[in-house]
């Protein structure tokens, strides 16, 4: 069994991916991309950045990524939901109010920042010279 076999998830029906949670499509690539930047973080440390500064820089990047995703996701969701609501109810906005949007925002922020910062926190624990040596 290769490395790809360990990441494959098979659900009760036997279909690949059927047992995966929906959020895995976002969390795994985000964690892998952050962990892959170990050499970059090592170079920043060699240039004089503290682990806290590296974590802060990644936090700013993750915040920008989250904000962009929320803005574009909200626009895409509205572009699909408003025509549907207009056809079904004759109104532009649903009568229930935007109650689910704050929940989606909360989950998106928690997953993106939690994954990125959690992965980044463990990376600077490696000595800077060792992190750069592994990548070259």
PDB file of C-alpha atoms in Angstrom:
ATOM      1  CA  UNK A   1       0.000   0.000   0.000  1.00  0.00           C
ATOM      2  CA  UNK A   2       1.404   3.372  -1.009  1.00  0.00           C
ATOM      3  CA  UNK A   3       1.052   6.711   0.686  1.00  0.00           C
ATOM      4  CA  UNK A   4      -2.096   7.527  -1.272  1.00  0.00           C
ATOM      5  CA  UNK A   5      -3.788   4.443   0.141  1.00  0.00           C
ATOM      6  CA  UNK A   6      -3.450   5.796   3.680  1.00  0.00           C
ATOM      7  CA  UNK A   7      -5.338   8.986   2.778  1.00  0.00           C
ATOM      8  CA  UNK A   8      -8.184   7.204   0.999  1.00  0.00           C
ATOM      9  CA  UNK A   9     -11.433   7.087   2.916  1.00  0.00           C
ATOM     10  CA  UNK A  10     -14.041   4.486   2.087  1.00  0.00           C
ATOM     11  CA  UNK A  11     -17.560   4.784   3.389  1.00  0.00           C
ATOM     12  CA  UNK A  12     -20.109   2.100   4.259  1.00  0.00           C
ATOM     13  CA  UNK A  13     -21.140   1.791   0.617  1.00  0.00           C
ATOM     14  CA  UNK A  14     -17.545   1.029  -0.380  1.00  0.00           C
ATOM     15  CA  UNK A  15     -17.305   4.138  -2.552  1.00  0.00           C
ATOM     16  CA  UNK A  16     -14.036   6.040  -2.200  1.00  0.00           C
ATOM     17  CA  UNK A  17     -14.535   9.261  -0.296  1.00  0.00           C
ATOM     18  CA  UNK A  18     -18.012   8.338   0.915  1.00  0.00           C
ATOM     19  CA  UNK A  19     -16.885   8.272   4.553  1.00  0.00           C
ATOM     20  CA  UNK A  20     -15.121  11.632   4.435  1.00  0.00           C
ATOM     21  CA  UNK A  21     -16.395  14.735   6.104  1.00  0.00           C
ATOM     22  CA  UNK A  22     -17.107  17.629   3.752  1.00  0.00           C
ATOM     23  CA  UNK A  23     -14.535  19.850   5.446  1.00  0.00           C
ATOM     24  CA  UNK A  24     -11.696  17.430   4.629  1.00  0.00           C
ATOM     25  CA  UNK A  25     -11.551  18.931   1.132  1.00  0.00           C
ATOM     26  CA  UNK A  26     -10.404  22.210   2.696  1.00  0.00           C
ATOM     27  CA  UNK A  27      -8.495  21.123   5.788  1.00  0.00           C
ATOM     28  CA  UNK A  28      -6.072  18.585   4.311  1.00  0.00           C
ATOM     29  CA  UNK A  29      -4.728  20.749   1.459  1.00  0.00           C
ATOM     30  CA  UNK A  30      -4.461  23.755   3.779  1.00  0.00           C
ATOM     31  CA  UNK A  31      -2.505  21.785   6.377  1.00  0.00           C
ATOM     32  CA  UNK A  32      -0.276  20.211   3.713  1.00  0.00           C
ATOM     33  CA  UNK A  33       0.449  23.583   2.088  1.00  0.00           C
ATOM     34  CA  UNK A  34       1.401  25.121   5.421  1.00  0.00           C
ATOM     35  CA  UNK A  35       3.589  22.173   6.422  1.00  0.00           C
ATOM     36  CA  UNK A  36       5.268  22.291   2.998  1.00  0.00           C
ATOM     37  CA  UNK A  37       6.474  25.826   3.793  1.00  0.00           C
ATOM     38  CA  UNK A  38       8.819  24.560   6.523  1.00  0.00           C
ATOM     39  CA  UNK A  39      11.920  25.653   4.576  1.00  0.00           C
ATOM     40  CA  UNK A  40      10.478  29.126   4.039  1.00  0.00           C
ATOM     41  CA  UNK A  41       9.829  29.449   7.750  1.00  0.00           C
ATOM     42  CA  UNK A  42      13.382  28.244   8.416  1.00  0.00           C
ATOM     43  CA  UNK A  43      14.803  30.913   6.093  1.00  0.00           C
ATOM     44  CA  UNK A  44      12.742  33.567   7.889  1.00  0.00           C
ATOM     45  CA  UNK A  45      14.140  32.328  11.196  1.00  0.00           C
ATOM     46  CA  UNK A  46      17.702  32.421   9.826  1.00  0.00           C
ATOM     47  CA  UNK A  47      17.079  36.009   8.701  1.00  0.00           C
ATOM     48  CA  UNK A  48      16.254  36.908  12.298  1.00  0.00           C
ATOM     49  CA  UNK A  49      12.506  36.398  12.658  1.00  0.00           C
ATOM     50  CA  UNK A  50      11.292  34.903  15.916  1.00  0.00           C
ATOM     51  CA  UNK A  51       8.825  32.003  15.913  1.00  0.00           C
ATOM     52  CA  UNK A  52       6.167  34.464  17.103  1.00  0.00           C
ATOM     53  CA  UNK A  53       6.848  36.745  14.111  1.00  0.00           C
ATOM     54  CA  UNK A  54       6.611  33.808  11.699  1.00  0.00           C
ATOM     55  CA  UNK A  55       3.308  32.783  13.283  1.00  0.00           C
ATOM     56  CA  UNK A  56       2.053  36.378  13.079  1.00  0.00           C
ATOM     57  CA  UNK A  57       2.914  36.650   9.388  1.00  0.00           C
ATOM     58  CA  UNK A  58       1.136  33.392   8.632  1.00  0.00           C
ATOM     59  CA  UNK A  59      -1.826  34.599  10.701  1.00  0.00           C
ATOM     60  CA  UNK A  60      -2.088  37.723   8.535  1.00  0.00           C
ATOM     61  CA  UNK A  61      -1.922  35.584   5.376  1.00  0.00           C
ATOM     62  CA  UNK A  62      -4.584  33.200   6.710  1.00  0.00           C
ATOM     63  CA  UNK A  63      -6.816  36.119   7.679  1.00  0.00           C
ATOM     64  CA  UNK A  64      -6.551  37.585   4.169  1.00  0.00           C
ATOM     65  CA  UNK A  65      -7.324  34.164   2.694  1.00  0.00           C
ATOM     66  CA  UNK A  66     -10.326  33.777   4.982  1.00  0.00           C
ATOM     67  CA  UNK A  67     -11.673  37.249   4.221  1.00  0.00           C
ATOM     68  CA  UNK A  68     -11.306  36.732   0.474  1.00  0.00           C
ATOM     69  CA  UNK A  69     -13.030  33.361   0.680  1.00  0.00           C
ATOM     70  CA  UNK A  70     -15.882  34.777   2.732  1.00  0.00           C
ATOM     71  CA  UNK A  71     -16.446  37.713   0.381  1.00  0.00           C
ATOM     72  CA  UNK A  72     -16.324  35.626  -2.783  1.00  0.00           C
ATOM     73  CA  UNK A  73     -18.295  32.781  -1.211  1.00  0.00           C
ATOM     74  CA  UNK A  74     -20.998  35.169  -0.018  1.00  0.00           C
ATOM     75  CA  UNK A  75     -21.227  36.728  -3.483  1.00  0.00           C
ATOM     76  CA  UNK A  76     -21.432  33.308  -5.154  1.00  0.00           C
ATOM     77  CA  UNK A  77     -24.011  32.096  -2.640  1.00  0.00           C
ATOM     78  CA  UNK A  78     -26.137  35.205  -3.092  1.00  0.00           C
ATOM     79  CA  UNK A  79     -25.912  34.889  -6.884  1.00  0.00           C
ATOM     80  CA  UNK A  80     -27.411  31.422  -6.623  1.00  0.00           C
ATOM     81  CA  UNK A  81     -29.808  31.930  -3.726  1.00  0.00           C
ATOM     82  CA  UNK A  82     -31.453  35.231  -4.673  1.00  0.00           C
ATOM     83  CA  UNK A  83     -32.858  34.031  -8.029  1.00  0.00           C
ATOM     84  CA  UNK A  84     -34.126  30.849  -6.364  1.00  0.00           C
ATOM     85  CA  UNK A  85     -35.796  32.819  -3.552  1.00  0.00           C
ATOM     86  CA  UNK A  86     -37.348  35.224  -6.052  1.00  0.00           C
ATOM     87  CA  UNK A  87     -38.881  32.370  -8.021  1.00  0.00           C
ATOM     88  CA  UNK A  88     -40.165  30.565  -4.919  1.00  0.00           C
ATOM     89  CA  UNK A  89     -41.411  33.492  -2.819  1.00  0.00           C
ATOM     90  CA  UNK A  90     -41.484  36.566  -5.038  1.00  0.00           C
ATOM     91  CA  UNK A  91     -39.204  38.403  -2.597  1.00  0.00           C
ATOM     92  CA  UNK A  92     -35.522  39.238  -2.899  1.00  0.00           C
ATOM     93  CA  UNK A  93     -34.563  38.016   0.583  1.00  0.00           C
ATOM     94  CA  UNK A  94     -35.981  35.096   2.545  1.00  0.00           C
ATOM     95  CA  UNK A  95     -38.398  35.846   5.356  1.00  0.00           C
ATOM     96  CA  UNK A  96     -36.340  33.960   7.946  1.00  0.00           C
ATOM     97  CA  UNK A  97     -33.386  36.348   7.853  1.00  0.00           C
ATOM     98  CA  UNK A  98     -29.696  35.667   7.391  1.00  0.00           C
ATOM     99  CA  UNK A  99     -29.358  33.413  10.443  1.00  0.00           C
ATOM    100  CA  UNK A 100     -27.200  30.720   8.866  1.00  0.00           C
ATOM    101  CA  UNK A 101     -24.611  33.120   7.442  1.00  0.00           C
ATOM    102  CA  UNK A 102     -22.951  33.904  10.822  1.00  0.00           C
ATOM    103  CA  UNK A 103     -22.687  30.159  11.489  1.00  0.00           C
ATOM    104  CA  UNK A 104     -20.986  29.582   8.127  1.00  0.00           C
ATOM    105  CA  UNK A 105     -18.617  32.497   8.772  1.00  0.00           C
ATOM    106  CA  UNK A 106     -17.748  31.151  12.225  1.00  0.00           C
ATOM    107  CA  UNK A 107     -16.968  27.677  10.901  1.00  0.00           C
ATOM    108  CA  UNK A 108     -14.949  29.042   7.953  1.00  0.00           C
ATOM    109  CA  UNK A 109     -12.850  31.268  10.207  1.00  0.00           C
ATOM    110  CA  UNK A 110     -12.303  28.526  12.779  1.00  0.00           C
ATOM    111  CA  UNK A 111     -11.294  25.912  10.200  1.00  0.00           C
ATOM    112  CA  UNK A 112      -9.020  28.148   8.134  1.00  0.00           C
ATOM    113  CA  UNK A 113      -7.244  29.894  10.997  1.00  0.00           C
ATOM    114  CA  UNK A 114      -7.174  26.781  13.172  1.00  0.00           C
ATOM    115  CA  UNK A 115      -5.652  24.617  10.454  1.00  0.00           C
ATOM    116  CA  UNK A 116      -3.112  27.166   9.276  1.00  0.00           C
ATOM    117  CA  UNK A 117      -1.979  28.405  12.671  1.00  0.00           C
ATOM    118  CA  UNK A 118      -2.051  24.936  14.205  1.00  0.00           C
ATOM    119  CA  UNK A 119       0.224  23.569  11.500  1.00  0.00           C
ATOM    120  CA  UNK A 120       2.480  26.623  11.596  1.00  0.00           C
ATOM    121  CA  UNK A 121       2.848  26.412  15.373  1.00  0.00           C
ATOM    122  CA  UNK A 122       4.524  23.031  15.190  1.00  0.00           C
ATOM    123  CA  UNK A 123       6.807  23.962  12.271  1.00  0.00           C
ATOM    124  CA  UNK A 124       9.082  26.595  13.937  1.00  0.00           C
ATOM    125  CA  UNK A 125       9.929  24.129  16.728  1.00  0.00           C
ATOM    126  CA  UNK A 126      12.402  22.618  14.304  1.00  0.00           C
ATOM    127  CA  UNK A 127      15.798  24.315  14.362  1.00  0.00           C
ATOM    128  CA  UNK A 128      16.017  26.873  11.538  1.00  0.00           C
ATOM    129  CA  UNK A 129      19.197  25.352  10.064  1.00  0.00           C
ATOM    130  CA  UNK A 130      17.622  21.870  10.042  1.00  0.00           C
ATOM    131  CA  UNK A 131      14.453  23.156   8.348  1.00  0.00           C
ATOM    132  CA  UNK A 132      16.442  24.806   5.548  1.00  0.00           C
ATOM    133  CA  UNK A 133      18.813  21.826   5.150  1.00  0.00           C
ATOM    134  CA  UNK A 134      15.921  19.393   4.618  1.00  0.00           C
ATOM    135  CA  UNK A 135      14.485  21.468   1.772  1.00  0.00           C
ATOM    136  CA  UNK A 136      17.708  21.886  -0.194  1.00  0.00           C
TER     137      UNK A 136
END
